[in-house]
Amino acid sequence: MLEILNSLLTILIMLVGIGILIFVHELGHLVMAKRSGVKVEAFALGFGPVLWGFKWGETHYRLCLVPLGGYAKMAGENIAPKPGEKPLEPYEFYAKPPFTRIKIFAAGAIMNFLVAFPACILVYIIGVNLIAPVVGEIAPGSAEWHSNLQKGDTIISIAYPAASEEIPIKTMDDYRRELIRAPLGAQLMVRAERKGVELTVPVTAGGSTALGVQPAHNIIHRITPNSAADKVGLKVNDEILEINGETVFSGREIAVQVYPNPSKPITVKVRRSLDTLPAGMTDASAVLPLTVTPDSVEAPYYDVGIEGMFLPEIERVKQGGPADLAGLQSGDRIVSINNEPVKSWQRFTEIIKANPDKELKMVVLRDDKELIISAKPSKDPAGKGYLLITPKITNELGDIIPGSAVAEAGVQAGDRIISATIKSDIPITSLLQLTELADKYEGKPLEVVVQRGDEEKHLMLTPRKITQQGTLGIELKAKSVRQQYRIDRAIVVGAKETFDLLKLTWQLIWKLVTGEESPKGLAGPIGIFHASYNMVQEGISKFIWLLALFSINLAILNLLPVPILDGGGILFCLIEKVRGKPVSVMVQAIAQYIGLFLLLTLVVFASRNDIIRLINY
């Protein structure tokens, strides 16, 4: 019940915030219209049926049912009359000269700019926790993955190779902004700190959709009372460093260690924040080893027994990593390590993790020829070996787990699963598809076709239902840095932030127009709602910052020279000023229909992006 009330309150705060932005925008039109002698017949917050209203002077003020919009209705604001029609009254919109109308059109955007500035100042007076520039996960194949950045690195600065000055990076948002605003394909020099040692790596800018870094997300944000975490003494703001000897930097990596272990003890290593250290404990001893038994919760999923059983074949090799230095290449298949045959990727990673800083003799298959390569895995913070490579997951099984679902179905090591049938015949190109099908159809039997040598065999595969998963009873958050200043400093920082958001928005629009930025990064109403909801949950200062960003976006988008937007009205006024007469009624009407079509198309496309992002969230 409390969660429902909290969600409703969050939605209410979010709607009020967005309503304020719209109110301010329309207020700008209202004030400038009245100052210019234009009669404003109605001023409304929202659309649809009027819930409440009153008349003051010549204007009827209204609060309408749908809070997603608003308007200031001016006398004579429709398309200018044709020559010879009844003359306009002096107080009508189109009776005013073009420059006066331009001021009225632009007033809404100007008000949004003016609101963004004090909003940003207020954020830094209240204080805001921003995401620290600590690398959590790196998307395989991304520019960051191909650089020498690694999980756990702290990004310090960015510079162009020929630049004399570096741009300091204080938050992960700073890093993202610089990568977004850089020209497509530009090589940036990223300076980072790793275990107290600074290094500089090149990262190629690829636009907002190509950003390959996720921040470290391993700080405990909330703990459920009487949960496994609560019982063992874990505390809010503890940083989870390792689980079962595996270094973890993200919620996904933590889940991989916790979910399969309901009611089974696991070892957890955490770093405790200084303000919650027990009496007498110093910073040097702030890392605590704990044994936790995850609670068992009912969360059914379906297992086919192929986890890690795919071939030990390499898809990507990170440039400058230990595998690259050893001479391993994409497409290499590991045959053996130190004379031990290696049939699966799982066994391959087990050997690598167990041998940090040790020379390993590998036999690899490359272009149907066997080669001998010596590789030396590096050591991660938990003391485990790594090579910085990713697997190529095909439809061929390298090994079989005895007693697993695929083993009981009669599938053998070396078999290729070429199709699965449930309702329809589905070609299989990756073994991961079997797991997806098992979950999608809730464990219903699959008829699979396997290729074994020159034969094809039809087998029935019944996924295993796993009913219980482990949970610690915690919510996680990203590492953060707090920025809070006295009012004089907050004014300076707030002004810089406002200008930077304005500049970044213009740069993104220009990149979209020139094709340097993918439209897949656009967000629509669903994305705005989702971002607003999350920001309200994170605190009032984060939400005020988001409103400042929305206010700037609202201003700039409205000034674009698109008919039906304020910028389109300004464009027609400028054309009228140059020609000495208004644009014809027919041209304006057609242009507005085209503008409406373009705007609706953009909303539909952006909403599609929103839905795809939510599905993959």
Coordinates of C-alpha atoms in Angstrom, one line a residue:
M1 CA 0.0 0.0 0.0
L2 CA 2.8 2.4 0.9
E3 CA 4.5 1.6 -2.4
I4 CA 1.3 2.5 -4.3
L5 CA 1.0 5.8 -2.4
N6 CA 4.6 6.6 -3.1
S7 CA 4.2 5.9 -6.8
L8 CA 1.1 8.1 -6.9
L9 CA 2.8 10.9 -5.1
T10 CA 5.8 10.6 -7.5
I11 CA 3.5 10.8 -10.5
L12 CA 1.8 13.8 -9.0
I13 CA 5.1 15.7 -8.3
M14 CA 6.2 14.8 -11.9
L15 CA 3.0 16.2 -13.5
V16 CA 3.1 19.3 -11.3
G17 CA 6.7 19.9 -12.4
I18 CA 6.0 19.5 -16.1
G19 CA 2.9 21.6 -15.7
I20 CA 5.0 24.4 -14.2
L21 CA 7.2 24.4 -17.3
I22 CA 4.2 24.6 -19.6
F23 CA 2.6 27.3 -17.4
V24 CA 5.8 29.4 -17.5
H25 CA 6.1 29.0 -21.3
E26 CA 2.5 30.1 -21.9
L27 CA 2.9 32.9 -19.3
G28 CA 5.6 34.3 -21.5
H29 CA 3.2 34.5 -24.4
L30 CA 0.5 36.0 -22.1
V31 CA 2.7 38.7 -20.6
M32 CA 4.2 39.8 -23.9
A33 CA 0.9 39.8 -25.7
K34 CA -0.7 42.0 -23.1
R35 CA 2.3 44.3 -23.1
S36 CA 2.0 44.6 -26.9
G37 CA -1.7 45.5 -26.7
V38 CA -3.0 42.1 -27.9
K39 CA -6.2 40.9 -26.3
V40 CA -5.8 37.5 -24.7
E41 CA -9.2 35.8 -24.6
A42 CA -8.1 32.7 -22.6
F43 CA -5.1 31.4 -20.7
A44 CA -5.2 27.6 -19.9
L45 CA -3.0 25.1 -18.2
G46 CA -3.8 21.8 -19.8
F47 CA -6.2 20.8 -22.6
G48 CA -9.7 19.4 -22.7
P49 CA -12.7 20.1 -20.4
V50 CA -12.3 23.0 -18.0
L51 CA -12.1 21.8 -14.4
W52 CA -12.0 25.3 -12.9
G53 CA -11.7 28.8 -14.1
F54 CA -12.3 32.5 -13.5
K55 CA -12.3 35.7 -15.5
W56 CA -10.0 38.6 -14.7
G57 CA -10.3 41.6 -17.0
E58 CA -10.5 40.5 -20.6
T59 CA -9.0 37.1 -20.0
H60 CA -10.6 33.8 -18.9
Y61 CA -8.1 31.7 -16.9
R62 CA -8.7 28.0 -16.9
L63 CA -7.4 24.7 -15.4
C64 CA -8.2 21.9 -17.8
L65 CA -8.4 18.1 -17.4
V66 CA -5.4 17.0 -19.4
P67 CA -2.2 18.5 -17.8
L68 CA 0.1 17.8 -20.7
G69 CA 0.0 21.2 -22.4
G70 CA -1.5 24.6 -22.3
Y71 CA -2.3 27.7 -24.4
A72 CA -2.8 31.4 -24.5
K73 CA -5.6 32.2 -26.9
M74 CA -5.2 35.6 -28.5
A75 CA -7.8 37.5 -30.4
G76 CA -7.3 37.2 -34.2
E77 CA -4.4 34.7 -33.8
N78 CA -5.6 32.5 -36.7
I79 CA -4.0 32.8 -40.1
A80 CA -3.9 36.4 -41.4
P81 CA -7.0 37.6 -43.3
K82 CA -7.0 37.8 -47.1
P83 CA -6.8 41.2 -48.8
G84 CA -10.2 42.9 -48.9
E85 CA -11.6 41.1 -45.9
K86 CA -12.9 43.0 -42.9
P87 CA -10.1 45.0 -41.3
L88 CA -8.6 43.7 -38.1
E89 CA -9.3 45.3 -34.8
P90 CA -6.2 47.1 -33.2
Y91 CA -6.1 44.6 -30.3
E92 CA -6.0 41.5 -32.6
F93 CA -2.8 39.5 -33.0
Y94 CA -2.4 39.9 -36.8
A95 CA -3.1 43.6 -36.5
K96 CA 0.4 44.0 -35.0
P97 CA 3.5 44.5 -37.0
P98 CA 5.8 41.5 -37.7
F99 CA 8.4 42.5 -35.1
T100 CA 5.8 42.7 -32.3
R101 CA 4.5 39.3 -33.3
I102 CA 8.0 37.9 -33.2
K103 CA 8.4 39.1 -29.6
I104 CA 5.2 37.4 -28.7
F105 CA 6.2 34.1 -30.4
A106 CA 9.6 34.2 -28.7
A107 CA 8.5 35.2 -25.2
G108 CA 7.5 31.6 -24.2
A109 CA 11.0 30.2 -25.1
I110 CA 12.7 33.2 -23.3
M111 CA 10.7 32.5 -20.2
N112 CA 11.8 28.9 -20.3
F113 CA 15.4 30.0 -20.5
L114 CA 14.9 32.4 -17.6
V115 CA 13.4 29.6 -15.5
A116 CA 16.3 27.1 -16.2
F117 CA 18.9 29.5 -14.8
P118 CA 17.5 29.8 -11.2
A119 CA 16.5 26.1 -11.3
C120 CA 20.2 25.1 -11.9
I121 CA 21.3 27.5 -9.2
L122 CA 18.8 26.0 -6.7
V123 CA 20.1 22.5 -7.5
Y124 CA 23.6 23.4 -6.4
I125 CA 22.3 25.3 -3.3
I126 CA 20.3 22.3 -2.2
G127 CA 23.0 19.9 -3.2
V128 CA 22.9 17.1 -5.7
N129 CA 24.4 13.6 -5.8
L130 CA 25.8 13.0 -9.3
I131 CA 27.1 9.8 -10.7
A132 CA 30.9 9.4 -10.2
P133 CA 33.0 8.8 -13.3
V134 CA 33.9 5.3 -12.2
V135 CA 33.7 2.6 -14.9
G136 CA 31.3 -0.2 -14.1
E137 CA 30.6 -2.2 -17.2
I138 CA 31.9 -1.7 -20.8
A139 CA 29.9 -2.9 -23.8
P140 CA 31.9 -5.4 -25.8
G141 CA 32.9 -3.9 -29.2
S142 CA 32.4 -0.3 -28.1
A143 CA 35.1 2.4 -28.5
E144 CA 35.8 2.2 -24.7
W145 CA 36.1 -1.6 -24.9
H146 CA 38.7 -1.3 -27.7
S147 CA 40.6 1.3 -25.7
N148 CA 42.5 0.3 -22.6
L149 CA 39.7 1.4 -20.2
Q150 CA 38.8 -1.3 -17.6
K151 CA 36.1 -1.8 -15.0
G152 CA 37.0 0.1 -11.8
D153 CA 38.9 2.9 -13.6
T154 CA 38.1 6.5 -12.6
I155 CA 38.0 8.9 -15.5
I156 CA 39.8 12.1 -14.7
S157 CA 39.9 14.2 -17.9
I158 CA 39.4 14.3 -21.7
A159 CA 41.3 16.1 -24.4
Y160 CA 41.7 16.3 -28.2
P161 CA 45.1 15.0 -29.2
A162 CA 46.3 18.5 -30.4
A163 CA 44.6 20.4 -27.5
S164 CA 46.8 22.2 -25.0
E165 CA 44.2 21.9 -22.2
E166 CA 42.3 19.0 -20.8
I167 CA 38.6 19.1 -19.9
P168 CA 38.2 17.9 -16.3
I169 CA 35.7 15.1 -15.7
K170 CA 34.0 15.2 -12.3
T171 CA 30.9 13.1 -13.1
M172 CA 29.9 10.4 -15.5
D173 CA 27.6 12.9 -17.1
D174 CA 30.6 15.1 -17.9
Y175 CA 32.2 12.2 -19.7
R176 CA 29.0 11.4 -21.7
R177 CA 28.6 15.1 -22.7
E178 CA 32.1 15.4 -24.1
L179 CA 31.8 12.1 -26.1
I180 CA 28.4 13.3 -27.5
R181 CA 29.5 16.8 -28.5
A182 CA 32.8 15.6 -30.1
P183 CA 32.7 15.3 -33.9
L184 CA 31.8 11.9 -35.1
G185 CA 35.0 9.8 -35.4
A186 CA 37.2 12.2 -33.4
Q187 CA 39.8 10.5 -31.3
L188 CA 39.8 11.8 -27.7
M189 CA 42.5 11.2 -25.2
V190 CA 40.9 10.0 -21.9
R191 CA 43.0 10.2 -18.8
A192 CA 42.0 7.7 -16.0
E193 CA 43.2 6.4 -12.7
R194 CA 43.7 2.7 -12.0
K195 CA 44.8 1.6 -8.6
G196 CA 46.5 4.9 -7.9
V197 CA 48.3 4.9 -11.3
E198 CA 47.3 7.4 -14.1
L199 CA 47.1 6.3 -17.7
T200 CA 45.9 7.9 -21.0
V201 CA 43.9 5.9 -23.6
P202 CA 42.4 6.9 -27.0
V203 CA 38.6 6.7 -27.3
T204 CA 36.8 7.3 -30.6
A205 CA 33.6 9.5 -30.4
G206 CA 30.6 7.7 -32.0
G207 CA 27.6 9.7 -30.8
S208 CA 25.1 9.2 -27.9
T209 CA 24.0 5.8 -29.0
A210 CA 27.6 4.5 -29.2
L211 CA 28.5 5.2 -25.6
G212 CA 29.9 2.0 -24.2
V213 CA 30.5 2.8 -20.5
Q214 CA 28.1 2.2 -17.7
P215 CA 29.0 3.6 -14.2
A216 CA 29.8 1.4 -11.3
H217 CA 26.5 0.4 -9.7
N218 CA 27.5 -1.6 -6.6
I219 CA 26.6 0.7 -3.6
I220 CA 23.8 -0.4 -1.3
H221 CA 21.0 2.1 -1.4
R222 CA 18.3 0.4 0.6
I223 CA 18.1 -2.7 2.8
T224 CA 14.9 -4.6 3.4
P225 CA 14.3 -5.2 7.2
N226 CA 15.0 -8.7 8.3
S227 CA 16.5 -9.6 4.9
A228 CA 19.8 -11.6 4.5
A229 CA 21.7 -8.4 4.1
D230 CA 20.1 -6.9 7.3
K231 CA 20.8 -10.0 9.4
V232 CA 24.5 -10.1 8.5
G233 CA 25.0 -6.4 9.2
L234 CA 25.4 -4.9 5.7
K235 CA 24.7 -1.2 5.8
V236 CA 23.4 1.5 3.5
N237 CA 26.3 3.0 1.4
D238 CA 28.4 -0.2 1.7
E239 CA 30.3 -0.8 -1.5
I240 CA 30.1 -4.4 -2.6
L241 CA 33.6 -5.3 -4.0
E242 CA 33.5 -9.1 -4.4
I243 CA 31.2 -12.1 -4.1
N244 CA 32.5 -15.6 -4.0
G245 CA 35.9 -14.2 -5.0
E246 CA 34.6 -12.5 -8.1
T247 CA 35.0 -8.8 -8.5
V248 CA 31.6 -7.0 -9.0
F249 CA 31.0 -3.5 -10.3
S250 CA 27.3 -3.8 -11.4
G251 CA 23.9 -5.1 -10.3
R252 CA 24.1 -7.7 -13.1
E253 CA 27.4 -9.1 -11.9
I254 CA 26.0 -9.2 -8.3
A255 CA 22.9 -11.0 -9.5
V256 CA 24.9 -13.6 -11.3
Q257 CA 26.5 -14.6 -8.0
V258 CA 23.4 -14.3 -5.8
Y259 CA 20.5 -15.7 -7.8
P260 CA 21.8 -19.3 -8.2
N261 CA 22.5 -19.6 -4.4
P262 CA 19.2 -19.5 -2.5
S263 CA 19.8 -20.5 1.1
K264 CA 23.5 -21.3 0.4
P265 CA 26.3 -19.3 2.1
I266 CA 28.3 -17.0 -0.1
T267 CA 31.3 -14.8 0.8
V268 CA 30.9 -11.0 0.3
K269 CA 33.6 -8.4 0.6
V270 CA 32.4 -4.8 1.2
R271 CA 34.0 -1.4 1.7
R272 CA 32.3 0.5 4.5
S273 CA 31.9 4.3 4.2
L274 CA 33.9 6.2 6.9
D275 CA 30.8 7.6 8.6
T276 CA 29.5 4.0 9.4
L277 CA 32.7 2.4 10.5
P278 CA 32.6 0.6 13.9
A279 CA 34.5 2.4 16.7
G280 CA 38.3 1.9 16.4
M281 CA 38.2 0.8 12.8
T282 CA 40.5 2.9 10.5
D283 CA 40.1 3.6 6.8
A284 CA 42.9 1.0 6.1
S285 CA 40.7 -1.7 7.6
A286 CA 37.4 -0.5 6.1
V287 CA 37.2 -3.6 3.8
L288 CA 35.1 -6.2 5.5
P289 CA 34.8 -9.9 4.6
L290 CA 31.3 -11.3 5.4
T291 CA 29.5 -14.6 4.9
V292 CA 25.8 -14.1 3.8
T293 CA 23.1 -16.7 3.2
P294 CA 20.8 -15.3 0.5
D295 CA 17.1 -15.6 1.2
S296 CA 15.2 -17.9 -1.0
V297 CA 12.3 -16.3 -3.0
E298 CA 10.0 -17.8 -5.5
A299 CA 11.0 -16.4 -8.9
P300 CA 10.5 -19.1 -11.5
Y301 CA 12.7 -19.4 -14.6
Y302 CA 13.6 -22.2 -17.0
D303 CA 17.0 -23.8 -17.6
V304 CA 18.0 -25.9 -20.6
G305 CA 21.6 -26.6 -19.3
I306 CA 23.7 -24.8 -21.9
E307 CA 25.2 -22.0 -19.7
G308 CA 28.8 -21.7 -20.6
M309 CA 28.7 -25.0 -22.7
F310 CA 29.2 -23.2 -26.0
L311 CA 32.5 -23.6 -27.9
P312 CA 35.7 -21.8 -26.6
E313 CA 35.8 -19.6 -29.7
I314 CA 36.8 -16.0 -29.5
E315 CA 34.7 -13.2 -31.0
R316 CA 36.5 -10.1 -29.9
V317 CA 40.0 -9.4 -28.6
K318 CA 40.5 -6.1 -26.7
Q319 CA 43.4 -4.1 -28.2
G320 CA 46.3 -3.8 -25.8
G321 CA 44.8 -6.5 -23.5
P322 CA 46.7 -9.6 -22.4
A323 CA 45.1 -11.8 -25.1
D324 CA 46.0 -9.2 -27.8
L325 CA 49.6 -9.1 -26.6
A326 CA 49.8 -12.9 -26.7
G327 CA 48.7 -12.9 -30.3
L328 CA 45.2 -14.3 -29.9
Q329 CA 42.7 -13.2 -32.6
S330 CA 39.0 -13.1 -33.4
G331 CA 37.9 -16.5 -34.7
D332 CA 40.5 -18.5 -32.8
R333 CA 39.2 -21.7 -31.1
I334 CA 40.9 -22.9 -28.0
V335 CA 41.8 -26.6 -28.3
S336 CA 43.8 -27.1 -25.1
I337 CA 45.6 -25.2 -22.3
N338 CA 48.8 -26.7 -20.8
N339 CA 47.9 -30.0 -22.5
E340 CA 44.4 -30.1 -21.0
P341 CA 41.7 -30.4 -23.7
V342 CA 39.2 -27.4 -23.5
K343 CA 35.8 -28.2 -24.8
S344 CA 33.7 -25.3 -23.4
W345 CA 33.9 -21.6 -22.8
Q346 CA 33.1 -22.2 -19.1
R347 CA 36.1 -24.5 -18.6
F348 CA 38.3 -22.0 -20.6
T349 CA 37.4 -19.2 -18.2
E350 CA 37.9 -21.4 -15.1
I351 CA 41.5 -22.0 -16.2
I352 CA 42.2 -18.4 -17.0
K353 CA 40.8 -17.2 -13.7
A354 CA 42.8 -19.8 -11.7
N355 CA 46.1 -18.7 -13.4
P356 CA 46.7 -15.0 -13.0
D357 CA 50.2 -13.8 -14.0
K358 CA 51.1 -17.3 -15.1
E359 CA 52.3 -18.3 -18.6
L360 CA 49.9 -20.7 -20.3
K361 CA 50.6 -22.7 -23.4
M362 CA 47.5 -22.7 -25.6
V363 CA 46.8 -24.7 -28.7
V364 CA 44.4 -22.7 -30.9
L365 CA 42.7 -23.6 -34.2
R366 CA 43.0 -20.8 -36.7
D367 CA 42.0 -21.2 -40.4
D368 CA 41.9 -25.0 -39.9
K369 CA 45.5 -24.9 -38.6
E370 CA 46.7 -25.5 -35.1
L371 CA 49.0 -22.9 -33.5
I372 CA 50.8 -22.8 -30.2
I373 CA 50.5 -19.5 -28.3
S374 CA 51.8 -18.5 -24.9
A375 CA 49.4 -16.2 -23.0
K376 CA 49.8 -14.6 -19.6
P377 CA 46.4 -13.7 -17.9
S378 CA 46.5 -10.4 -16.0
K379 CA 45.2 -10.2 -12.4
D380 CA 42.0 -8.4 -11.3
P381 CA 41.4 -6.8 -7.9
A382 CA 40.1 -10.1 -6.6
G383 CA 43.2 -12.0 -7.7
K384 CA 41.6 -13.7 -10.6
G385 CA 43.1 -14.0 -14.1
Y386 CA 41.6 -12.4 -17.2
L387 CA 42.4 -12.0 -20.9
L388 CA 39.9 -9.3 -22.1
I389 CA 38.1 -11.3 -24.8
T390 CA 34.5 -12.1 -25.6
P391 CA 33.1 -15.5 -26.7
K392 CA 31.5 -16.2 -30.1
I393 CA 28.2 -18.0 -29.3
T394 CA 27.1 -20.2 -32.1
N395 CA 24.5 -23.1 -32.2
E396 CA 27.2 -25.7 -31.5
L397 CA 27.6 -27.3 -28.1
G398 CA 31.2 -27.7 -27.0
D399 CA 30.4 -29.9 -23.9
I400 CA 27.4 -31.3 -22.0
I401 CA 26.6 -31.0 -18.3
P402 CA 25.6 -34.5 -17.1
G403 CA 22.0 -34.7 -16.0
S404 CA 21.0 -31.3 -17.6
A405 CA 17.9 -30.8 -19.7
V406 CA 19.9 -31.0 -23.0
A407 CA 21.7 -34.2 -21.8
E408 CA 18.4 -35.9 -21.0
A409 CA 17.0 -34.9 -24.4
G410 CA 19.9 -36.8 -26.0
V411 CA 22.0 -33.9 -27.2
Q412 CA 25.7 -34.6 -27.4
A413 CA 28.9 -32.5 -27.3
G414 CA 29.6 -31.3 -30.9
D415 CA 26.0 -31.3 -31.9
R416 CA 24.7 -28.2 -33.7
I417 CA 21.1 -27.2 -32.8
I418 CA 19.7 -25.9 -36.1
S419 CA 16.1 -25.4 -35.3
A420 CA 13.4 -25.5 -32.5
T421 CA 9.7 -26.0 -33.0
I422 CA 7.0 -24.6 -30.7
K423 CA 4.0 -23.2 -32.5
S424 CA 6.3 -22.6 -35.5
D425 CA 9.7 -23.6 -36.7
I426 CA 12.4 -21.3 -35.4
P427 CA 16.0 -21.4 -36.9
I428 CA 18.6 -21.5 -34.2
T429 CA 21.9 -19.6 -34.8
S430 CA 22.9 -19.0 -31.2
L431 CA 22.4 -21.3 -28.2
L432 CA 21.1 -18.3 -26.2
Q433 CA 17.9 -18.5 -28.3
L434 CA 17.0 -21.8 -26.5
T435 CA 17.1 -20.0 -23.1
E436 CA 14.9 -17.2 -24.5
L437 CA 12.4 -19.7 -25.9
A438 CA 12.3 -21.6 -22.7
D439 CA 11.4 -18.5 -20.7
K440 CA 9.1 -17.1 -23.4
Y441 CA 7.0 -20.3 -23.5
E442 CA 7.3 -21.1 -19.8
G443 CA 9.1 -24.4 -20.0
K444 CA 7.0 -26.0 -22.7
P445 CA 8.7 -28.9 -24.5
L446 CA 10.7 -27.9 -27.6
E447 CA 11.2 -30.2 -30.6
V448 CA 14.8 -29.5 -31.6
V449 CA 16.6 -30.6 -34.7
V450 CA 20.3 -31.3 -34.2
Q451 CA 23.0 -31.9 -36.8
R452 CA 25.4 -34.6 -35.7
G453 CA 27.9 -35.2 -38.4
D454 CA 26.0 -35.8 -41.6
E455 CA 22.8 -36.7 -39.8
E456 CA 19.9 -34.7 -38.5
K457 CA 18.1 -35.9 -35.4
H458 CA 14.7 -34.8 -34.0
L459 CA 14.8 -34.6 -30.2
M460 CA 12.4 -33.4 -27.5
L461 CA 13.9 -30.9 -25.1
T462 CA 12.0 -30.1 -21.9
P463 CA 13.4 -27.1 -19.9
R464 CA 13.9 -27.5 -16.2
K465 CA 11.8 -25.2 -14.0
I466 CA 13.8 -23.5 -11.3
T467 CA 11.4 -22.1 -8.7
Q468 CA 13.7 -20.4 -6.2
Q469 CA 16.3 -17.7 -6.6
G470 CA 18.6 -16.1 -4.0
T471 CA 18.2 -12.5 -2.9
L472 CA 20.1 -10.3 -0.4
G473 CA 17.2 -7.9 0.1
I474 CA 19.0 -4.8 -1.2
E475 CA 18.6 -2.1 -3.7
L476 CA 21.7 -0.7 -5.4
K477 CA 22.8 2.7 -6.6
A478 CA 25.7 4.1 -8.6
K479 CA 28.8 5.6 -6.9
S480 CA 28.1 9.3 -6.6
V481 CA 29.9 12.6 -5.9
R482 CA 28.0 15.4 -4.0
Q483 CA 28.1 18.9 -5.4
Q484 CA 26.8 21.6 -3.0
Y485 CA 27.9 25.2 -2.9
R486 CA 27.4 28.5 -1.1
I487 CA 25.0 30.8 -3.0
D488 CA 27.7 32.9 -4.6
R489 CA 29.5 29.8 -6.0
A490 CA 26.1 28.1 -6.8
I491 CA 25.3 31.1 -9.1
V492 CA 28.5 30.6 -11.1
V493 CA 28.1 26.9 -11.3
G494 CA 24.4 27.1 -12.1
A495 CA 25.0 29.7 -14.9
K496 CA 27.7 27.4 -16.4
E497 CA 25.4 24.4 -16.2
T498 CA 22.5 26.3 -17.9
F499 CA 24.8 27.5 -20.7
D500 CA 26.3 24.0 -21.1
L501 CA 22.8 22.4 -21.4
L502 CA 21.8 25.0 -23.9
K503 CA 24.9 24.5 -26.0
L504 CA 24.7 20.7 -25.8
T505 CA 21.0 20.7 -26.9
W506 CA 21.9 22.9 -30.0
Q507 CA 24.8 20.6 -30.8
L508 CA 22.6 17.5 -30.6
I509 CA 20.0 19.1 -32.9
W510 CA 22.7 20.1 -35.4
K511 CA 24.2 16.6 -35.3
L512 CA 20.8 15.1 -36.0
V513 CA 20.3 17.4 -39.0
T514 CA 23.8 16.6 -40.4
G515 CA 23.5 12.9 -39.7
E516 CA 26.3 12.7 -37.1
E517 CA 23.9 11.7 -34.4
S518 CA 21.5 8.7 -34.7
P519 CA 17.8 9.5 -34.2
K520 CA 17.6 6.3 -32.2
G521 CA 18.7 8.4 -29.2
L522 CA 15.6 10.6 -29.3
A523 CA 13.2 10.3 -26.4
G524 CA 9.4 10.8 -26.6
P525 CA 6.6 11.2 -24.1
I526 CA 7.1 7.7 -22.6
G527 CA 10.8 8.3 -22.2
I528 CA 10.2 11.7 -20.6
F529 CA 7.7 10.2 -18.2
H530 CA 10.2 7.4 -17.3
A531 CA 13.1 9.7 -16.8
S532 CA 10.9 12.1 -14.7
Y533 CA 9.6 9.3 -12.5
N534 CA 13.2 8.0 -11.8
M535 CA 14.5 11.5 -11.1
V536 CA 11.7 12.2 -8.5
Q537 CA 12.6 8.9 -6.8
E538 CA 16.3 10.0 -6.6
G539 CA 15.5 13.3 -4.9
I540 CA 14.1 16.8 -5.4
S541 CA 17.4 18.3 -6.6
K542 CA 17.7 15.7 -9.4
F543 CA 14.2 16.4 -10.4
I544 CA 14.7 20.2 -10.4
W545 CA 17.8 19.6 -12.6
L546 CA 15.7 17.5 -15.0
L547 CA 13.1 20.3 -15.2
A548 CA 15.8 22.7 -16.1
L549 CA 16.9 20.4 -18.9
F550 CA 13.3 20.0 -20.1
S551 CA 12.8 23.8 -19.9
I552 CA 15.8 24.4 -22.2
N553 CA 14.7 21.6 -24.6
L554 CA 11.2 23.0 -24.7
A555 CA 12.5 26.5 -25.5
I556 CA 14.9 25.4 -28.2
L557 CA 12.4 23.0 -29.9
N558 CA 9.7 25.7 -29.9
L559 CA 12.1 28.0 -31.7
L560 CA 12.9 25.6 -34.5
P561 CA 11.6 27.0 -37.8
V562 CA 8.8 24.4 -38.2
P563 CA 5.3 25.6 -38.9
I564 CA 2.9 25.0 -36.0
L565 CA 5.8 25.8 -33.5
D566 CA 6.7 29.2 -32.3
G567 CA 9.8 29.2 -34.6
G568 CA 7.5 28.6 -37.6
G569 CA 5.5 31.7 -36.6
I570 CA 8.8 33.7 -36.3
L571 CA 9.9 32.4 -39.8
F572 CA 6.6 33.7 -41.4
C573 CA 7.0 37.0 -39.7
L574 CA 10.6 37.4 -41.1
I575 CA 9.4 36.4 -44.6
E576 CA 6.6 39.0 -44.2
K577 CA 9.1 41.7 -43.2
V578 CA 11.3 41.0 -46.2
R579 CA 8.4 40.7 -48.7
G580 CA 6.4 43.6 -47.3
K581 CA 3.3 41.5 -47.2
P582 CA 2.1 38.4 -45.3
V583 CA 2.6 34.8 -46.6
S584 CA -0.6 33.7 -48.3
V585 CA -3.2 32.0 -46.3
M586 CA -3.0 28.8 -48.4
V587 CA 0.8 28.6 -48.1
Q588 CA 0.6 29.1 -44.3
A589 CA -2.2 26.4 -44.0
I590 CA -0.3 23.9 -46.1
A591 CA 2.9 24.6 -44.1
Q592 CA 1.1 24.1 -40.8
Y593 CA -0.3 20.7 -41.9
I594 CA 3.2 19.7 -43.0
G595 CA 4.6 20.9 -39.7
L596 CA 1.9 18.9 -37.8
F597 CA 2.7 15.8 -39.8
L598 CA 6.4 16.1 -39.2
L599 CA 5.9 16.7 -35.4
L600 CA 3.5 13.7 -35.1
T601 CA 6.0 11.5 -37.1
L602 CA 8.8 12.6 -34.7
V603 CA 6.7 11.8 -31.6
V604 CA 5.8 8.3 -33.0
F605 CA 9.4 7.6 -33.9
A606 CA 10.7 8.8 -30.5
S607 CA 7.9 6.8 -28.7
R608 CA 9.1 3.7 -30.6
N609 CA 12.6 4.4 -29.3
D610 CA 11.2 4.7 -25.8
I611 CA 9.4 1.3 -26.0
I612 CA 12.5 -0.4 -27.3
R613 CA 14.6 1.1 -24.4
L614 CA 12.0 0.0 -21.8
I615 CA 11.9 -3.5 -23.2
N616 CA 15.7 -3.7 -22.9
Y617 CA 15.8 -1.9 -19.5

